[in-house]
Short mmCIF file of C-alpha atoms and ligand atoms in Angstrom, two decimals:
data_model
loop_
_atom_site.label_atom_id
_atom_site.label_comp_id
_atom_site.label_asym_id
_atom_site.label_seq_id
_atom_site.Cartn_x
_atom_site.Cartn_y
_atom_site.Cartn_z
CA UNK H 30 -77.53 -7.31 60.50
CA UNK H 31 -74.63 -8.15 62.20
CA UNK H 32 -72.68 -5.33 62.34
CA UNK H 33 -68.96 -5.63 63.31
CA UNK H 34 -68.09 -2.08 65.15
CA UNK H 35 -63.76 -3.00 63.85
CA UNK H 36 -61.85 -4.90 61.13
CA UNK H 37 -61.22 -6.88 64.19
CA UNK H 38 -64.87 -7.86 65.04
CA UNK H 39 -65.13 -8.76 60.91
CA UNK H 40 -61.77 -10.85 61.03
CA UNK H 41 -62.63 -12.80 64.20
CA UNK H 42 -66.47 -13.89 62.66
CA UNK H 43 -65.56 -14.17 58.85
CA UNK H 44 -62.53 -16.73 60.84
CA UNK H 45 -62.72 -19.96 58.16
CA UNK H 46 -66.02 -18.74 56.46
CA UNK H 47 -66.41 -18.91 52.59
CA UNK H 48 -66.08 -16.14 51.01
CA UNK H 49 -67.14 -17.21 47.25
CA UNK H 50 -70.72 -16.34 47.82
CA UNK H 51 -69.19 -12.85 49.50
CA UNK H 52 -69.98 -9.43 48.09
CA UNK H 53 -69.12 -5.68 48.83
CA UNK H 54 -70.20 -2.52 48.48
CA UNK H 55 -67.71 0.07 50.14
CA UNK H 56 -69.60 3.04 51.46
CA UNK H 57 -68.76 6.04 53.53
CA UNK H 58 -72.43 6.18 54.89
CA UNK H 59 -74.63 9.18 53.96
CA UNK H 60 -76.77 6.20 52.14
CA UNK H 61 -79.65 7.29 49.57
CA UNK H 62 -80.86 5.15 46.68
CA UNK H 63 -77.68 5.43 44.64
CA UNK H 64 -76.42 3.38 47.41
CA UNK H 65 -79.80 1.43 47.59
CA UNK H 66 -78.96 -0.01 43.57
CA UNK H 67 -75.36 -1.12 44.66
CA UNK H 68 -76.78 -2.90 47.72
CA UNK H 69 -79.45 -4.22 46.58
CA UNK H 70 -78.10 -5.58 43.32
CA UNK H 71 -75.35 -7.78 46.37
CA UNK H 72 -77.91 -8.65 48.20
CA UNK H 73 -79.45 -10.69 45.03
CA UNK H 74 -76.11 -11.90 43.71
CA UNK H 75 -74.56 -13.07 47.06
CA UNK H 76 -75.38 -15.18 50.60
CA UNK H 77 -72.73 -13.37 52.15
CA UNK H 78 -73.71 -9.46 51.48
CA UNK H 79 -71.18 -6.66 53.08
CA UNK H 80 -71.71 -3.26 53.23
CA UNK H 81 -68.49 -1.23 54.85
CA UNK H 82 -68.94 2.24 56.19
CA UNK H 83 -65.69 4.27 56.54
CA UNK H 84 -64.88 7.62 56.52
CA UNK H 85 -61.78 7.81 54.39
CA UNK H 86 -59.58 10.58 55.34
CA UNK H 87 -56.72 10.10 53.40
CA UNK H 88 -58.80 10.62 49.78
CA UNK H 89 -59.52 14.42 50.98
CA UNK H 90 -57.71 16.73 50.48
CA UNK H 91 -59.21 19.88 51.39
CA UNK H 92 -60.25 18.92 55.60
CA UNK H 93 -63.50 21.31 55.55
CA UNK H 94 -64.55 18.33 53.11
CA UNK H 95 -63.81 16.17 55.45
CA UNK H 96 -65.65 17.93 58.96
CA UNK H 97 -68.22 18.36 56.71
CA UNK H 98 -69.24 15.09 55.77
CA UNK H 99 -72.95 14.08 56.86
CA UNK H 100 -72.46 10.90 59.56
CA UNK H 101 -76.04 9.48 59.83
CA UNK H 102 -74.90 6.43 61.17
CA UNK H 103 -78.57 5.19 62.96
CA UNK H 104 -80.68 5.87 59.73
CA UNK H 105 -77.48 4.29 57.63
CA UNK H 106 -78.60 0.93 60.06
CA UNK H 107 -81.97 1.38 59.41
CA UNK H 108 -81.47 1.38 55.62
CA UNK H 109 -79.37 -1.48 55.51
CA UNK H 110 -81.31 -3.47 57.93
CA UNK H 111 -84.42 -2.82 55.78
CA UNK H 112 -82.46 -3.89 52.39
CA UNK H 113 -81.83 -7.77 53.62
CA UNK H 114 -77.79 -6.41 54.65
CA UNK H 115 -75.75 -9.60 55.93
CA UNK H 116 -72.48 -7.54 57.91
CA UNK H 117 -72.07 -3.82 58.09
CA UNK H 118 -68.09 -3.45 59.16
CA UNK H 119 -67.53 0.37 60.63
CA UNK H 120 -63.18 -0.19 60.25
CA UNK H 121 -60.93 2.14 62.20
CA UNK H 122 -58.49 4.33 61.04
CA UNK H 123 -55.52 2.76 63.40
CA UNK H 124 -56.98 -0.69 61.71
CA UNK H 125 -56.83 -0.08 58.30
CA UNK H 126 -53.62 1.81 58.70
CA UNK H 127 -51.56 0.71 61.04
CA UNK H 128 -48.44 2.26 59.28
CA UNK H 129 -50.26 5.78 58.53
CA UNK H 130 -50.22 6.37 54.94
CA UNK H 131 -46.64 5.49 53.89
CA UNK H 132 -48.22 2.40 52.29
CA UNK H 133 -50.56 2.93 49.50
CA UNK H 134 -51.41 2.25 45.98
CA UNK H 135 -51.49 4.83 43.12
CA UNK H 136 -51.61 5.49 39.30
CA UNK H 137 -50.13 7.22 37.29
CA UNK H 138 -52.14 8.18 34.12
CA UNK H 139 -56.05 8.26 34.46
CA UNK H 140 -55.91 9.32 38.00
CA UNK H 141 -54.33 12.53 36.78
CA UNK H 142 -57.66 14.06 34.78
CA UNK H 143 -60.73 15.29 35.80
CA UNK H 144 -61.43 14.92 39.24
CA UNK H 145 -57.54 13.95 40.02
CA UNK H 146 -56.24 16.68 38.14
CA UNK H 147 -57.16 19.45 41.00
CA UNK H 148 -57.44 16.62 43.90
CA UNK H 149 -53.93 15.68 44.23
CA UNK H 150 -53.87 12.52 45.72
CA UNK H 151 -57.80 12.01 46.13
CA UNK H 152 -57.66 8.34 44.27
CA UNK H 153 -54.04 7.68 45.62
CA UNK H 154 -56.61 7.46 49.12
CA UNK H 155 -59.22 5.83 47.12
CA UNK H 156 -57.17 3.19 45.52
CA UNK H 157 -55.26 2.70 48.83
CA UNK H 158 -58.50 2.37 50.84
CA UNK H 159 -60.48 0.17 48.23
CA UNK H 160 -58.04 -2.55 48.15
CA UNK H 161 -57.36 -2.80 52.06
CA UNK H 162 -61.41 -3.05 51.93
CA UNK H 163 -61.21 -5.67 49.25
CA UNK H 164 -58.23 -7.54 51.33
CA UNK H 165 -59.69 -8.04 54.29
CA UNK H 166 -63.10 -8.81 53.20
CA UNK H 167 -61.73 -11.34 50.64
CA UNK H 168 -65.36 -10.00 48.74
CA UNK H 169 -65.24 -12.11 45.38
CA UNK H 170 -67.67 -9.05 44.02
CA UNK H 171 -67.55 -5.19 44.72
CA UNK H 172 -70.15 -3.17 43.32
CA UNK H 173 -69.37 0.61 42.09
CA UNK H 174 -71.67 3.08 40.55
CA UNK H 175 -70.70 4.37 37.55
CA UNK H 176 -71.67 8.64 38.53
CA UNK H 177 -68.22 8.15 39.84
CA UNK H 178 -67.12 6.42 36.67
CA UNK H 179 -63.49 7.65 36.77
CA UNK H 180 -63.52 5.94 40.54
CA UNK H 181 -64.70 2.83 38.73
CA UNK H 182 -62.31 2.93 35.85
CA UNK H 183 -59.25 3.06 38.15
CA UNK H 184 -60.80 0.00 40.43
CA UNK H 185 -61.17 -1.93 37.88
CA UNK H 186 -57.81 -1.38 36.56
CA UNK H 187 -56.39 -1.74 39.87
CA UNK H 188 -57.77 -5.58 40.21
CA UNK H 189 -56.72 -6.38 37.14
CA UNK H 190 -53.33 -4.73 37.49
CA UNK H 191 -52.81 -6.44 41.24
CA UNK H 192 -54.39 -9.90 40.09
CA UNK H 193 -56.92 -9.81 42.66
CA UNK H 194 -59.67 -12.24 42.71
CA UNK H 195 -62.72 -10.08 42.65
CA UNK H 196 -64.89 -8.94 39.82
CA UNK H 197 -65.87 -4.99 39.83
CA UNK H 198 -69.14 -4.51 39.12
CA UNK H 199 -70.38 -1.39 37.80
CA UNK H 200 -74.24 0.10 38.09
CA UNK H 201 -75.87 3.02 36.42
CA UNK H 202 -75.99 5.92 37.89
CA UNK H 203 -79.33 6.86 39.96
CA UNK H 204 -81.40 10.32 39.33
CA UNK H 205 -84.15 12.11 40.68
CA UNK H 206 -87.09 12.53 37.69
CA UNK H 207 -85.42 15.35 36.93
CA UNK H 208 -82.22 13.70 36.33
CA UNK H 209 -79.62 14.87 39.05
CA UNK H 210 -77.60 12.56 40.16
CA UNK H 211 -78.13 11.03 43.26
CA UNK H 212 -75.39 11.68 46.20
CA UNK H 213 -75.12 12.56 49.83
CA UNK H 214 -73.52 16.24 48.73
CA UNK H 215 -77.33 17.05 47.28
CA UNK H 216 -78.81 17.18 50.67
CA UNK H 217 -76.30 20.52 51.80
CA UNK H 218 -77.66 22.23 48.35
CA UNK H 219 -80.84 25.09 49.15
CA UNK H 220 -83.84 24.79 47.28
CA UNK H 221 -82.26 27.18 44.71
CA UNK H 222 -79.05 25.11 44.02
CA UNK H 223 -80.93 22.24 44.26
CA UNK H 224 -83.21 23.84 41.20
CA UNK H 225 -79.77 24.52 39.56
CA UNK H 226 -78.85 21.28 39.91
CA UNK H 227 -81.25 19.85 38.45
CA UNK H 228 -80.41 22.25 34.85
CA UNK H 229 -76.95 20.20 34.64
CA UNK H 230 -77.84 16.74 33.99
CA UNK H 231 -80.04 17.86 30.69
CA UNK H 232 -76.94 20.24 29.46
CA UNK H 233 -74.76 17.14 29.89
CA UNK H 234 -76.42 15.37 27.44
CA UNK H 235 -77.88 18.16 25.17
CA UNK H 236 -76.45 16.86 21.63
CA UNK H 237 -75.51 20.51 20.31
CA UNK H 238 -74.06 21.78 22.68
CA UNK H 239 -70.48 21.81 23.56
CA UNK H 240 -68.17 21.36 26.66
CA UNK H 241 -67.41 24.87 26.56
CA UNK H 242 -70.93 25.83 25.67
CA UNK H 243 -71.99 23.95 28.35
CA UNK H 244 -69.35 25.50 30.94
CA UNK H 245 -70.37 29.43 29.88
CA UNK H 246 -73.76 28.52 30.02
CA UNK H 247 -73.34 26.77 33.42
CA UNK H 248 -70.97 29.61 34.84
CA UNK H 249 -73.79 32.44 33.72
CA UNK H 250 -76.60 30.50 36.25
CA UNK H 251 -73.84 30.56 38.81
CA UNK H 252 -72.41 27.72 38.82
CA UNK H 253 -68.56 27.40 39.56
CA UNK H 254 -67.23 24.51 36.54
CA UNK H 255 -64.42 22.74 37.33
CA UNK H 256 -64.32 20.68 34.10
CA UNK H 257 -66.73 19.68 31.56
CA UNK H 258 -64.39 16.92 29.61
CA UNK H 259 -64.92 14.28 26.85
CA UNK H 260 -63.17 11.05 26.80
CA UNK H 261 -63.74 7.10 27.35
CA UNK H 262 -66.66 8.21 25.32
CA UNK H 263 -68.35 9.75 27.89
CA UNK H 264 -69.14 13.45 28.52
CA UNK H 265 -68.15 14.52 32.45
CA UNK H 266 -68.73 17.45 34.41
CA UNK H 267 -67.83 18.45 37.78
CA UNK H 268 -68.98 22.21 39.00
CA UNK H 269 -69.40 23.82 42.21
CA UNK H 270 -73.10 25.08 43.74
CA UNK H 271 -71.26 27.71 46.58
CA UNK H 272 -69.18 25.51 48.40
CA UNK H 273 -70.72 22.02 47.43
CA UNK H 274 -68.87 19.94 44.26
CA UNK H 275 -71.24 18.22 42.20
CA UNK H 276 -70.60 15.71 39.55
CA UNK H 277 -72.04 13.51 36.74
CA UNK H 278 -70.94 12.05 33.37
CA UNK H 279 -73.01 10.52 30.40
CA UNK H 280 -72.06 8.66 27.65
CA UNK H 281 -72.04 9.41 24.85
CA UNK H 282 -74.53 8.77 21.89
CA UNK H 283 -73.23 8.95 18.11
CA UNK H 284 -74.90 12.36 17.77
CA UNK H 285 -72.85 13.66 20.87
CA UNK H 286 -69.61 12.91 19.16
CA UNK H 287 -71.12 14.82 15.98
CA UNK H 288 -71.93 17.88 18.09
O1 LIG G 8 -67.18 6.56 46.21
C1 LIG G 8 -67.21 6.25 47.71
O2 LIG G 8 -67.90 6.41 48.77
C2 LIG G 8 -65.36 5.97 48.26
O3 LIG G 8 -64.56 6.50 47.39
C3 LIG G 8 -65.29 4.28 48.53
C4 LIG G 8 -65.10 3.78 46.99
C5 LIG G 8 -66.11 4.19 49.62
C6 LIG G 8 -63.66 4.66 49.23
O4 LIG G 8 -63.75 5.51 50.08
#
């Protein structure tokens, strides 16, 4: 695997290269099996498989969240090598934001609900950095997990709206054997909190419970529910356990809608 320590290094190395078989998985590091499924697909679909690791400050509205973000670069590099990734790019802030955050991409509808309601500016940061990463890599396929379904939906809309010559590939959520969606944040849960977190997906899937009932139940167990809502034919949840914010969503079956 070639490690490009900056955008400049990547630009130099890729000059004149063939972008037509290039795939990208943008990440913020702290890689786990959830990323692994995107990366495996990227490696199998493309001759050149790129991964970026960049903890994007513009999408964190809470500075503590940014400073608590796990850093495990050496483990990540070993993991990416084991998956057969061809190129890892490690951009730097000044390269990605030459004019700081004065130029950006924003969306005014789907980004204002669910995770965008209380995290003002979050998706503005996500869309802006994803556009930069797609443009600078020229990747033809870019892989996103459906655990962050709202992000996947917004990025897909951006690519369509701006005629970007790339395809967004959405991958199913990877879960542990108890149904808990894999996330780098799970590492911050205590064993008791982990047990509780594992109950969340079962509740979300329960066709007989309304979103209000799920919210009440989770709050009783000690979660602090941010939202539990149905839209876009899916049921979404975001809830805190201590200071760890967990999200999940499931496709709504006909049964869910009838309940
Ligand atoms: O999902 C993430 O890890 C981030 O939002 C992304 C897509 C890498 C942009 O910073």
